Coordinates of C-alpha atoms in Angstrom, one line a residue:
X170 CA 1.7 -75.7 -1.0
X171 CA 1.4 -78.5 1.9
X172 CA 1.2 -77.2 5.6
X173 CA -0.3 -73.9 6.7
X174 CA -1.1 -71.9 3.8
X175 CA -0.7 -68.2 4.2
X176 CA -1.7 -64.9 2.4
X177 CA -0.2 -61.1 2.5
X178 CA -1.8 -57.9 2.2
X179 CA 0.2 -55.3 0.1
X180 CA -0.5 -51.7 0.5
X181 CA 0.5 -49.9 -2.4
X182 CA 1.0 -45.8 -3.5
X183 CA 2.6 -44.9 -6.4
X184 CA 5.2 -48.1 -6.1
X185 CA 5.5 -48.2 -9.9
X186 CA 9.7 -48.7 -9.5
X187 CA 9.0 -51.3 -7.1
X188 CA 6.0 -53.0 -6.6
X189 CA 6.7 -55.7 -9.6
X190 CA 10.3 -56.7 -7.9
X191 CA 8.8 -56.9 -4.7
X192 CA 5.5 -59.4 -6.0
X193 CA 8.1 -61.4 -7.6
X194 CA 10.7 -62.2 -5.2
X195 CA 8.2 -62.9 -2.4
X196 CA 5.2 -64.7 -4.4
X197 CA 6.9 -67.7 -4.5
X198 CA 6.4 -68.4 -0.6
X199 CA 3.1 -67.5 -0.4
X200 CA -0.4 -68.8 -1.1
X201 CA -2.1 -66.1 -2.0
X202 CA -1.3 -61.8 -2.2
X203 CA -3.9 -58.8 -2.6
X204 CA -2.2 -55.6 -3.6
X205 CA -4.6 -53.1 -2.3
X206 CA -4.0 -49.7 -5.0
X207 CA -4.3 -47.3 -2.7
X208 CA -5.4 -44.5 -5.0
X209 CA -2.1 -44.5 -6.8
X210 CA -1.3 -41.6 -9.4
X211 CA 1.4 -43.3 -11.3
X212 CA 1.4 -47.3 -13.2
X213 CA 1.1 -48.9 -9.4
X214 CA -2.5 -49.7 -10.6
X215 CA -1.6 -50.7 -14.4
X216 CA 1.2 -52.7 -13.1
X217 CA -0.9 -54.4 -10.1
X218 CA -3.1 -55.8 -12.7
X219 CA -0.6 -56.9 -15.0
X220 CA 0.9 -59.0 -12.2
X221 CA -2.7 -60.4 -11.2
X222 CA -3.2 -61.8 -15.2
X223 CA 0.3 -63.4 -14.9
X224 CA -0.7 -65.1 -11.4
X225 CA -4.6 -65.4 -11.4
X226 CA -4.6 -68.3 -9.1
X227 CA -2.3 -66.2 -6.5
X228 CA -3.0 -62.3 -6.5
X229 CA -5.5 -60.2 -6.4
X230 CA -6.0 -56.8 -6.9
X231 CA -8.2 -53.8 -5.3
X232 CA -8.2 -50.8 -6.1
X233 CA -9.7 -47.8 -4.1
X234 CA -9.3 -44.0 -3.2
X235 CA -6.5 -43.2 -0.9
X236 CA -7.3 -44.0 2.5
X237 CA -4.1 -44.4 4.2
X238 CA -1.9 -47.7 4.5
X239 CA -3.9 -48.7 7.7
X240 CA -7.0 -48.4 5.6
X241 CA -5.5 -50.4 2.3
X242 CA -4.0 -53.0 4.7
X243 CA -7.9 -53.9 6.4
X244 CA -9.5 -53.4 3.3
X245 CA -6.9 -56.6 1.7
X246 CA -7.7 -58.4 5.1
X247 CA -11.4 -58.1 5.2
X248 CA -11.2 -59.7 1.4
X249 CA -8.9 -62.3 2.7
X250 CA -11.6 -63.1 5.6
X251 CA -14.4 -63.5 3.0
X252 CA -12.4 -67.2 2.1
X253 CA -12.0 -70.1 4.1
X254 CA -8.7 -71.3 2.2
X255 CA -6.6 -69.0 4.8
X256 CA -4.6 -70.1 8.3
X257 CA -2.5 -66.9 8.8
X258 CA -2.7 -63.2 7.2
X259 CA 0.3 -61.1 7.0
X260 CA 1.8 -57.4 6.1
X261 CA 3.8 -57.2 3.1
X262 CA 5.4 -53.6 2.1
X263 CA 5.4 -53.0 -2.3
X264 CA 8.6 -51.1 -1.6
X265 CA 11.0 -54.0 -1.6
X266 CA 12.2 -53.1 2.3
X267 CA 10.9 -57.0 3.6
X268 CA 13.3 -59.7 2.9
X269 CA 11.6 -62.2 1.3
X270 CA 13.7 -65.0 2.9
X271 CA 11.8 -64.7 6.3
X272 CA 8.3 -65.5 5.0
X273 CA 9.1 -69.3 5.0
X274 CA 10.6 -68.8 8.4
X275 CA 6.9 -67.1 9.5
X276 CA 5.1 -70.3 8.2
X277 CA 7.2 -72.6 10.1
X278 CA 6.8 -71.2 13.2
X279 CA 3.3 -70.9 13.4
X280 CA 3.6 -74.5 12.0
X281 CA 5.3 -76.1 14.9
X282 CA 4.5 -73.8 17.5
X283 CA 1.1 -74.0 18.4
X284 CA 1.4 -71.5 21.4
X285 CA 2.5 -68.7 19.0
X286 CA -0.4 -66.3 17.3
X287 CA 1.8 -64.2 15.6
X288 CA 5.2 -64.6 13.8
X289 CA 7.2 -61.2 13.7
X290 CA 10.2 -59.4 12.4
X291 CA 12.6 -57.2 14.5
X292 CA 15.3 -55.1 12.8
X293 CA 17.0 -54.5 15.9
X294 CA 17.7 -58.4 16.6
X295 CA 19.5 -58.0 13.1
X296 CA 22.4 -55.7 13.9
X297 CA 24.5 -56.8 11.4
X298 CA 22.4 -54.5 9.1
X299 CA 21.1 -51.9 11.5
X300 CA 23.2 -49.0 10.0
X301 CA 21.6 -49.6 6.2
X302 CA 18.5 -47.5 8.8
X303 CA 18.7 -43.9 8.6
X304 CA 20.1 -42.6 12.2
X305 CA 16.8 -40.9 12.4
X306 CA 14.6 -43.7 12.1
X307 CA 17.2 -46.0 14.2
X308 CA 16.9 -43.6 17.7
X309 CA 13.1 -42.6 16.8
X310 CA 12.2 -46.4 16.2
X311 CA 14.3 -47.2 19.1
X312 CA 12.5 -44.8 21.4
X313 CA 8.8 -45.1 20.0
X314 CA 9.5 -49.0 21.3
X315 CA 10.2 -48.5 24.4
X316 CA 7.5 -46.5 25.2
X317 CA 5.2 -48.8 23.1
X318 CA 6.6 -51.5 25.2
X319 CA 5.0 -49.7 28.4
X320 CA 2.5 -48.5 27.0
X321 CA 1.0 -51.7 25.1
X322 CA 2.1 -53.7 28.6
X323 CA 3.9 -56.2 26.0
X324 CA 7.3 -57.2 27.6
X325 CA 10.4 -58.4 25.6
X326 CA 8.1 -56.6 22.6
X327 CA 11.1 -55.3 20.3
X328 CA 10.9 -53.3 17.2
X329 CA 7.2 -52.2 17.3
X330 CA 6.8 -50.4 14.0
X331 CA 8.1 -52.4 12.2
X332 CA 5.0 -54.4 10.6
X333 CA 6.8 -57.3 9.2
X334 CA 4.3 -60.4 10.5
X335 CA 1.9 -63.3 9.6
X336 CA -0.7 -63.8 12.1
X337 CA -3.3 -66.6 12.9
X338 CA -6.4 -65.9 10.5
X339 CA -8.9 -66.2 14.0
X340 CA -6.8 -63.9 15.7
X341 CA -7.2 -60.9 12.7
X342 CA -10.8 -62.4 12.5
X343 CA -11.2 -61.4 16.2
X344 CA -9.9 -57.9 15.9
X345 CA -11.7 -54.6 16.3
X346 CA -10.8 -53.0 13.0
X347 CA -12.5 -49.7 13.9
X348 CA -9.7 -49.1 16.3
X349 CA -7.2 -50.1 14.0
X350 CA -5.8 -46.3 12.2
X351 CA -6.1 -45.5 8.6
X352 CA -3.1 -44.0 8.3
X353 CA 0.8 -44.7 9.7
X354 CA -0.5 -45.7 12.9
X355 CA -1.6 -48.5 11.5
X356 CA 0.9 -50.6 13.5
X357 CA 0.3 -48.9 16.7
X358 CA -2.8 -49.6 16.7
X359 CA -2.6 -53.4 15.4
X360 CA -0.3 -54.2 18.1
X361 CA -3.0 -52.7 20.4
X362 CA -5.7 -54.9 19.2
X363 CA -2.8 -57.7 19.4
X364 CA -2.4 -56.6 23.2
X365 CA -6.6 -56.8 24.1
X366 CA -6.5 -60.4 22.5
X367 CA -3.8 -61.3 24.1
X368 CA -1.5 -62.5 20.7
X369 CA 1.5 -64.5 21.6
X370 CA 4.7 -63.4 19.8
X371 CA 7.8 -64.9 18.3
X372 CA 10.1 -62.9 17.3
X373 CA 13.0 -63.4 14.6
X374 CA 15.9 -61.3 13.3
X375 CA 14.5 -58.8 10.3
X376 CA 17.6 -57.2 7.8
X377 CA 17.0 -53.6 7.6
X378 CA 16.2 -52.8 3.8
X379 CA 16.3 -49.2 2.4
X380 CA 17.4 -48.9 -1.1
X381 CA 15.6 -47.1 -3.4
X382 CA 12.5 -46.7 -1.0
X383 CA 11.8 -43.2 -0.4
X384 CA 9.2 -42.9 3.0
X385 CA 6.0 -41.4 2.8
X386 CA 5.5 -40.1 6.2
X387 CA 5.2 -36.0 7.0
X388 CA 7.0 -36.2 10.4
X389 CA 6.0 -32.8 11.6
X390 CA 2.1 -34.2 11.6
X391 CA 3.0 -37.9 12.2
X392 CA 4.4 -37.2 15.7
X393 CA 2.0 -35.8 17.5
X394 CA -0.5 -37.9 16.0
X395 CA 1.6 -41.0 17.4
X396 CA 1.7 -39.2 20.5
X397 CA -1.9 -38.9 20.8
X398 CA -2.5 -42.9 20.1
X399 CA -0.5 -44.0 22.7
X400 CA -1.8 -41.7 25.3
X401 CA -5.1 -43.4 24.7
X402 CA -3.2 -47.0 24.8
X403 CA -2.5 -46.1 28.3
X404 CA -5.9 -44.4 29.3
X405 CA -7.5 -47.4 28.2
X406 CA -5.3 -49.7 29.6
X407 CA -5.6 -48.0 32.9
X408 CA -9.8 -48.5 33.4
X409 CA -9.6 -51.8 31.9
X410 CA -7.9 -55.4 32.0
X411 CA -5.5 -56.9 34.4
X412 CA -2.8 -53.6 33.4
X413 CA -4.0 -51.3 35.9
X414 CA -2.2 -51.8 39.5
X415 CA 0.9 -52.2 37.2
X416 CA 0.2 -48.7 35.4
X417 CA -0.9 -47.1 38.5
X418 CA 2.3 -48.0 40.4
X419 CA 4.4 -47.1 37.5
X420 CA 2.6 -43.6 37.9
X421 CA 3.5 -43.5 41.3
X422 CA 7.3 -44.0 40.5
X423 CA 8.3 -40.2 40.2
X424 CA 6.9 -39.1 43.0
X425 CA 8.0 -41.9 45.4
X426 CA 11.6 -41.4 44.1
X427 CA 11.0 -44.5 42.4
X428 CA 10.3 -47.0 45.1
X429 CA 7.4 -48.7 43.2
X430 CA 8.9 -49.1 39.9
X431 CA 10.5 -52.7 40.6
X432 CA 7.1 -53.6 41.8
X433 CA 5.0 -51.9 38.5
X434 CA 7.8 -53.3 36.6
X435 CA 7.0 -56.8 38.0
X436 CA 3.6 -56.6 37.6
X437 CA 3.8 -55.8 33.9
X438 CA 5.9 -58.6 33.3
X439 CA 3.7 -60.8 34.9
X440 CA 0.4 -59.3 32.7
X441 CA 2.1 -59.4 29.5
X442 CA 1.5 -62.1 27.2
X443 CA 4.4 -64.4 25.7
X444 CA 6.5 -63.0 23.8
X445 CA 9.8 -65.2 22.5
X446 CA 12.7 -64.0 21.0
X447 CA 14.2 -66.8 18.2
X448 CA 17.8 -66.7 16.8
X449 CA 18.2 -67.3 13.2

């Protein structure tokens, strides 16, 4: 493929009804693929290696323990760092939830826009499609990105948890991935390490997807979890980088009836980096 080639990292647990349809529609648009088996119980593993003798120029396969999608999504990336035939890394789900068609779209943008480090999907700049989304994931995905939004000092930042991207290889090469989380904090965390390089965004419209995908997630022990991580977003935040005055005046805002909230406000605008917002 001419231009910037581009490989995705597949976590994958016990995706036997899916994982093939979701390789084949999106393979064609890519460079490479590693579908990390992330200690799958079921034919994920059988079928991840069926798919890597068909394409042996294109996907590769590792298989591990369970260690969490966080941990099966650095474990594809670190093997993607190893070559030197890679411009831009990004997140593919093996549940058939990404549509394929935006891939392209990713490639071109980091293509012609030199400014931009990572290319991103947003469900909610797709509202044609936001009620295929469960209610409860709609208003919980809603909320979790506002306060992500504050708490990550990335302004215009929509759709956080939704880990749809393809990113500059020297940016992921750059990033900490011992504060990255194993498990479904994993984009949390990423778009923390994106925040403390200071990752320029673009992002595009992303249809919401949920067929026959089933989530994984134990909400009763995700949720405080999440609410843990971002508390130490903002601690850290607040001793470190240019954030602080805007954090501290935000602080400030309840008890001065608000009066220093259009100047935290302000200030985090200013501090954030670029993020654009594309039409289709």
């Amino acid at each position: 493929m001419p231009g910037l080639r581009i490989a995705f990292v597949s976590p994958a647990l016990n995706e036997q009804l899916l994982l093939r349809r979701t390789v084949e529609a999106n393979l064609p648009f890519m460079d490479r693929l590693v579908i990390v088996n992330d200690g799958s119980t079921d034919r994920t593993g059988e079928i991840a290696d069926e798919l890597a003798r068909e394409h042996p120029e294109k996907v590769h396969v590792i298989h591990q323990a369970n260690a969490g999608i966080g941990g099966a999504v650095k474990n594809g990336m670190r093997l993607l760092l190893e070559r030197d035939d890679v411009d831009a890394i990004g997140v593919l789900a093996s549940d058939d939830q990404f549509d394929p068609r935006l891939i392209p779209r990713f490639r071109r943008i980091l293509e012609e826009m030199p400014d931009i480090d990572v290319a991103k999907g947003s469900r909610f700049m797709h509202p044609q499609s936001l009620h295929a989304m469960p209610s409860f994931r709609k208003w919980g995905n809603r909320g979790v990105s506002f306060v992500l939004q504050l708490a990550l000092g990335y302004w215009g930042m929509s759709d956080v948890l939704h880990g749809y991207f393809l990113a500059r290889t020297n940016v992921i090469r750059k990033m900490n991935f011992a504060s990255i989380a194993d498990g479904y904090d994993l984009e949390n965390t990423m778009m923390a390490e994106f925040r403390r390089l200071r990752a320029t965004f673009a992002l595009i419209p992303s249809p919401s997807r949920y067929g026959e995908e089933v989530s994984k997630i134990v909400m009763k022990k995700q949720i405080p979890r999440t609410i843990k991580t971002v508390a130490g977003m903002v601690a850290k935040r607040a001793v470190e980088g240019p954030d602080r005055l805007g954090l501290a005046l935000l602080v400030l805002a309840p008890p001065t009836l608000g009066a220093t909230l259009p100047v935290a406000l302000a200030r985090m605008i200013k501090t954030s980096p670029k993020v654009r917002r594309l039409k289709r």
